[in-house]
C-alpha cells in the first residue's frame, strides 16, 4: 500500500485579476489596463470576469527586457 504525501503548500494561481496582475508586476492599474487595451497583454474573459494568466504576465514583462547589462 502506498500513501500520498500531503503537501501543505497552496497551489499557486494560474490566472489573476487585473488588480492582482498589476500588483504582481509592480506597476499601476492604469498602465496594466493600457497594455490590455493595446493588446500587448493578453487576457481571458469568463462571464463578466477578466483574468490574466500568470504566463502572459511573464511574457509581457520579458518583452521589455533589454540585452544591456
Short mmCIF file of N, CA, C and O in Angstrom, two decimals:
data_model
loop_
_atom_site.label_atom_id
_atom_site.label_comp_id
_atom_site.label_asym_id
_atom_site.label_seq_id
_atom_site.Cartn_x
_atom_site.Cartn_y
_atom_site.Cartn_z
N UNK A 1 0.84 -1.17 0.00
CA UNK A 1 0.00 0.00 0.00
C UNK A 1 0.89 1.24 0.00
O UNK A 1 1.79 1.37 0.81
N UNK A 2 0.62 2.15 -0.94
CA UNK A 2 1.39 3.38 -0.98
C UNK A 2 0.53 4.53 -0.47
O UNK A 2 -0.68 4.56 -0.68
N UNK A 3 1.16 5.43 0.21
CA UNK A 3 0.44 6.59 0.71
C UNK A 3 0.98 7.84 0.04
O UNK A 3 2.18 7.93 -0.24
N UNK A 4 0.11 8.75 -0.20
CA UNK A 4 0.49 10.01 -0.81
C UNK A 4 0.93 10.97 0.28
O UNK A 4 0.27 11.09 1.30
N UNK A 5 2.04 11.65 0.04
CA UNK A 5 2.47 12.69 0.98
C UNK A 5 1.58 13.90 0.78
O UNK A 5 1.33 14.32 -0.35
N UNK A 6 1.12 14.45 1.86
CA UNK A 6 0.31 15.64 1.75
C UNK A 6 1.21 16.85 1.75
O UNK A 6 2.10 17.00 2.58
N UNK A 7 0.95 17.72 0.79
CA UNK A 7 1.72 18.96 0.67
C UNK A 7 0.85 20.08 1.21
O UNK A 7 -0.22 20.35 0.70
N UNK A 8 1.30 20.73 2.26
CA UNK A 8 0.52 21.78 2.89
C UNK A 8 0.65 23.13 2.20
O UNK A 8 0.06 24.10 2.65
N UNK A 9 1.44 23.20 1.14
CA UNK A 9 1.61 24.46 0.44
C UNK A 9 0.46 24.65 -0.54
O UNK A 9 0.08 23.73 -1.26
N UNK A 10 -0.11 25.87 -0.60
CA UNK A 10 -1.20 26.11 -1.54
C UNK A 10 -0.70 26.09 -2.99
O UNK A 10 0.45 26.43 -3.26
N UNK A 11 -1.56 25.68 -3.88
CA UNK A 11 -1.24 25.68 -5.30
C UNK A 11 -1.24 27.12 -5.81
O UNK A 11 -2.21 27.85 -5.57
N UNK A 12 -0.19 27.54 -6.49
CA UNK A 12 -0.18 28.92 -6.99
C UNK A 12 -1.25 29.10 -8.08
O UNK A 12 -1.54 28.17 -8.83
N UNK A 13 -1.82 30.29 -8.17
CA UNK A 13 -2.87 30.51 -9.18
C UNK A 13 -2.28 30.49 -10.59
O UNK A 13 -1.11 30.82 -10.79
N UNK A 14 -3.10 30.11 -11.56
CA UNK A 14 -2.66 30.14 -12.95
C UNK A 14 -3.15 31.41 -13.65
O UNK A 14 -2.66 31.77 -14.71
N UNK A 15 -4.11 32.09 -13.04
CA UNK A 15 -4.62 33.35 -13.57
C UNK A 15 -5.06 34.24 -12.41
O UNK A 15 -5.48 33.73 -11.37
N UNK A 16 -4.95 35.55 -12.62
CA UNK A 16 -5.30 36.51 -11.57
C UNK A 16 -6.10 37.65 -12.16
O UNK A 16 -6.13 37.86 -13.37
N UNK A 17 -6.72 38.42 -11.28
CA UNK A 17 -7.48 39.60 -11.70
C UNK A 17 -6.51 40.68 -12.19
O UNK A 17 -5.32 40.64 -11.87
N UNK A 18 -7.00 41.65 -12.96
CA UNK A 18 -6.11 42.74 -13.39
C UNK A 18 -5.47 43.49 -12.22
O UNK A 18 -4.29 43.85 -12.30
N UNK A 19 -6.21 43.71 -11.16
CA UNK A 19 -5.62 44.39 -9.99
C UNK A 19 -4.47 43.60 -9.41
O UNK A 19 -3.41 44.15 -9.07
N UNK A 20 -4.66 42.29 -9.29
CA UNK A 20 -3.60 41.42 -8.75
C UNK A 20 -2.43 41.34 -9.73
O UNK A 20 -1.27 41.33 -9.32
N UNK A 21 -2.71 41.32 -11.02
CA UNK A 21 -1.64 41.29 -12.03
C UNK A 21 -0.79 42.54 -11.94
O UNK A 21 0.44 42.47 -12.03
N UNK A 22 -1.42 43.70 -11.76
CA UNK A 22 -0.68 44.95 -11.62
C UNK A 22 0.20 44.90 -10.38
O UNK A 22 1.37 45.32 -10.41
N UNK A 23 -0.34 44.39 -9.29
CA UNK A 23 0.44 44.29 -8.05
C UNK A 23 1.63 43.36 -8.24
O UNK A 23 2.75 43.68 -7.85
N UNK A 24 1.41 42.20 -8.88
CA UNK A 24 2.49 41.24 -9.09
C UNK A 24 3.58 41.81 -10.00
O UNK A 24 4.76 41.54 -9.79
N UNK A 25 3.16 42.58 -11.00
CA UNK A 25 4.13 43.14 -11.95
C UNK A 25 4.82 44.39 -11.40
O UNK A 25 5.81 44.84 -11.95
N UNK A 26 4.27 44.94 -10.33
CA UNK A 26 4.87 46.13 -9.73
C UNK A 26 4.57 47.39 -10.53
O UNK A 26 5.38 48.31 -10.56
N UNK A 27 3.41 47.41 -11.19
CA UNK A 27 3.03 48.59 -11.98
C UNK A 27 1.65 49.07 -11.52
O UNK A 27 0.95 48.37 -10.77
N UNK A 28 1.26 50.22 -12.00
CA UNK A 28 -0.05 50.75 -11.65
C UNK A 28 -1.16 50.13 -12.48
O UNK A 28 -0.92 49.58 -13.56
N UNK A 29 -2.37 50.25 -11.97
CA UNK A 29 -3.54 49.73 -12.68
C UNK A 29 -3.72 50.38 -14.04
O UNK A 29 -4.07 49.72 -15.01
N UNK A 30 -3.46 51.68 -14.11
CA UNK A 30 -3.63 52.41 -15.37
C UNK A 30 -2.71 51.84 -16.45
O UNK A 30 -3.13 51.64 -17.59
N UNK A 31 -1.46 51.58 -16.09
CA UNK A 31 -0.51 51.01 -17.05
C UNK A 31 -0.94 49.63 -17.49
O UNK A 31 -0.83 49.28 -18.68
N UNK A 32 -1.44 48.84 -16.56
CA UNK A 32 -1.87 47.50 -16.90
C UNK A 32 -3.08 47.53 -17.83
O UNK A 32 -3.12 46.84 -18.84
N UNK A 33 -4.06 48.37 -17.51
CA UNK A 33 -5.25 48.47 -18.36
C UNK A 33 -4.90 49.03 -19.73
O UNK A 33 -5.52 48.64 -20.74
N UNK A 34 -3.92 49.90 -19.82
CA UNK A 34 -3.47 50.41 -21.12
C UNK A 34 -2.87 49.28 -21.96
O UNK A 34 -3.13 49.19 -23.17
N UNK A 35 -2.09 48.42 -21.33
CA UNK A 35 -1.49 47.28 -22.04
C UNK A 35 -2.58 46.32 -22.51
O UNK A 35 -2.49 45.75 -23.60
N UNK A 36 -3.61 46.12 -21.71
CA UNK A 36 -4.73 45.27 -22.11
C UNK A 36 -5.46 45.89 -23.30
O UNK A 36 -5.79 45.20 -24.27
N UNK A 37 -5.70 47.20 -23.25
CA UNK A 37 -6.43 47.89 -24.32
C UNK A 37 -5.66 47.84 -25.64
O UNK A 37 -6.26 47.69 -26.71
N UNK A 38 -4.32 47.97 -25.56
CA UNK A 38 -3.50 47.91 -26.77
C UNK A 38 -3.34 46.50 -27.31
O UNK A 38 -2.90 46.31 -28.43
N UNK A 39 -3.66 45.51 -26.49
CA UNK A 39 -3.48 44.11 -26.90
C UNK A 39 -2.09 43.59 -26.63
O UNK A 39 -1.74 42.49 -27.06
N UNK A 40 -1.27 44.38 -25.93
CA UNK A 40 0.09 43.94 -25.59
C UNK A 40 0.08 42.85 -24.53
O UNK A 40 0.95 41.98 -24.52
N UNK A 41 -0.87 42.92 -23.64
CA UNK A 41 -1.01 41.94 -22.57
C UNK A 41 -2.29 41.17 -22.81
O UNK A 41 -3.37 41.77 -22.90
N UNK A 42 -2.18 39.88 -22.95
CA UNK A 42 -3.34 39.03 -23.25
C UNK A 42 -4.13 38.74 -21.98
O UNK A 42 -3.56 38.61 -20.90
N UNK A 43 -5.43 38.63 -22.14
CA UNK A 43 -6.29 38.27 -21.01
C UNK A 43 -7.41 37.37 -21.52
O UNK A 43 -7.60 37.22 -22.73
N UNK A 44 -8.11 36.79 -20.57
CA UNK A 44 -9.26 35.95 -20.91
C UNK A 44 -10.46 36.49 -20.14
O UNK A 44 -10.32 37.13 -19.11
N UNK A 45 -11.62 36.26 -20.70
CA UNK A 45 -12.84 36.72 -20.04
C UNK A 45 -13.76 35.53 -19.88
O UNK A 45 -14.06 34.82 -20.83
N UNK A 46 -14.20 35.31 -18.65
CA UNK A 46 -15.13 34.24 -18.32
C UNK A 46 -16.34 34.92 -17.69
O UNK A 46 -16.24 35.43 -16.58
N UNK A 47 -17.43 34.95 -18.43
CA UNK A 47 -18.58 35.70 -17.96
C UNK A 47 -18.23 37.17 -17.93
O UNK A 47 -17.79 37.73 -18.93
N UNK A 48 -18.38 37.79 -16.79
CA UNK A 48 -18.01 39.20 -16.64
C UNK A 48 -16.62 39.37 -16.03
O UNK A 48 -16.15 40.48 -15.87
N UNK A 49 -16.00 38.27 -15.71
CA UNK A 49 -14.70 38.31 -15.02
C UNK A 49 -13.55 38.29 -16.01
O UNK A 49 -13.50 37.44 -16.90
N UNK A 50 -12.63 39.23 -15.89
CA UNK A 50 -11.42 39.26 -16.71
C UNK A 50 -10.27 38.70 -15.88
O UNK A 50 -10.07 39.08 -14.73
N UNK A 51 -9.54 37.78 -16.49
CA UNK A 51 -8.39 37.16 -15.83
C UNK A 51 -7.17 37.25 -16.72
O UNK A 51 -7.29 37.23 -17.95
N UNK A 52 -6.03 37.33 -16.10
CA UNK A 52 -4.76 37.37 -16.81
C UNK A 52 -3.92 36.19 -16.34
O UNK A 52 -3.69 36.04 -15.13
N UNK A 53 -3.51 35.36 -17.29
CA UNK A 53 -2.71 34.21 -16.93
C UNK A 53 -1.32 34.67 -16.46
O UNK A 53 -0.76 35.61 -17.01
N UNK A 54 -0.83 34.01 -15.45
CA UNK A 54 0.50 34.33 -14.91
C UNK A 54 1.54 34.24 -16.02
O UNK A 54 2.43 35.08 -16.13
N UNK A 55 1.40 33.25 -16.88
CA UNK A 55 2.32 33.06 -18.01
C UNK A 55 2.31 34.29 -18.93
O UNK A 55 3.35 34.72 -19.41
N UNK A 56 1.14 34.88 -19.16
CA UNK A 56 1.03 36.07 -20.01
C UNK A 56 1.73 37.26 -19.36
O UNK A 56 2.35 38.08 -20.06
N UNK A 57 1.65 37.37 -18.05
CA UNK A 57 2.34 38.45 -17.34
C UNK A 57 3.85 38.32 -17.53
O UNK A 57 4.55 39.29 -17.84
N UNK A 58 4.37 37.09 -17.37
CA UNK A 58 5.80 36.85 -17.54
C UNK A 58 6.25 37.20 -18.96
O UNK A 58 7.29 37.84 -19.15
N UNK A 59 5.47 36.76 -19.96
CA UNK A 59 5.82 37.03 -21.35
C UNK A 59 5.81 38.53 -21.64
O UNK A 59 6.69 39.04 -22.32
N UNK A 60 4.79 39.22 -21.14
CA UNK A 60 4.67 40.65 -21.37
C UNK A 60 5.85 41.40 -20.74
O UNK A 60 6.45 42.27 -21.36
N UNK A 61 6.18 41.05 -19.51
CA UNK A 61 7.31 41.70 -18.84
C UNK A 61 8.63 41.40 -19.56
O UNK A 61 9.49 42.27 -19.67
N UNK A 62 8.78 40.19 -20.06
CA UNK A 62 10.00 39.81 -20.77
C UNK A 62 10.17 40.63 -22.05
O UNK A 62 11.30 40.86 -22.50
N UNK A 63 9.07 41.09 -22.64
CA UNK A 63 9.17 41.88 -23.87
C UNK A 63 9.85 43.23 -23.63
O UNK A 63 10.30 43.87 -24.57
N UNK A 64 9.94 43.66 -22.39
CA UNK A 64 10.60 44.92 -22.05
C UNK A 64 12.07 44.73 -21.70
O UNK A 64 12.79 45.71 -21.50
N UNK A 65 12.50 43.49 -21.59
CA UNK A 65 13.87 43.21 -21.19
C UNK A 65 14.85 43.67 -22.26
O UNK A 65 14.65 43.46 -23.44
N UNK A 66 15.93 44.31 -21.80
CA UNK A 66 16.97 44.75 -22.72
C UNK A 66 18.19 43.86 -22.55
O UNK A 66 18.39 43.22 -21.52
N UNK A 67 19.01 43.84 -23.57
CA UNK A 67 20.21 43.00 -23.54
C UNK A 67 21.41 43.69 -22.90
O UNK A 67 22.47 43.12 -22.78
N UNK A 68 21.25 44.93 -22.49
CA UNK A 68 22.37 45.65 -21.86
C UNK A 68 22.52 45.21 -20.41
O UNK A 68 21.55 44.92 -19.74
N UNK A 69 23.72 45.17 -19.96
CA UNK A 69 23.98 44.76 -18.58
C UNK A 69 24.48 45.89 -17.77
O UNK A 69 25.09 46.78 -18.11
#
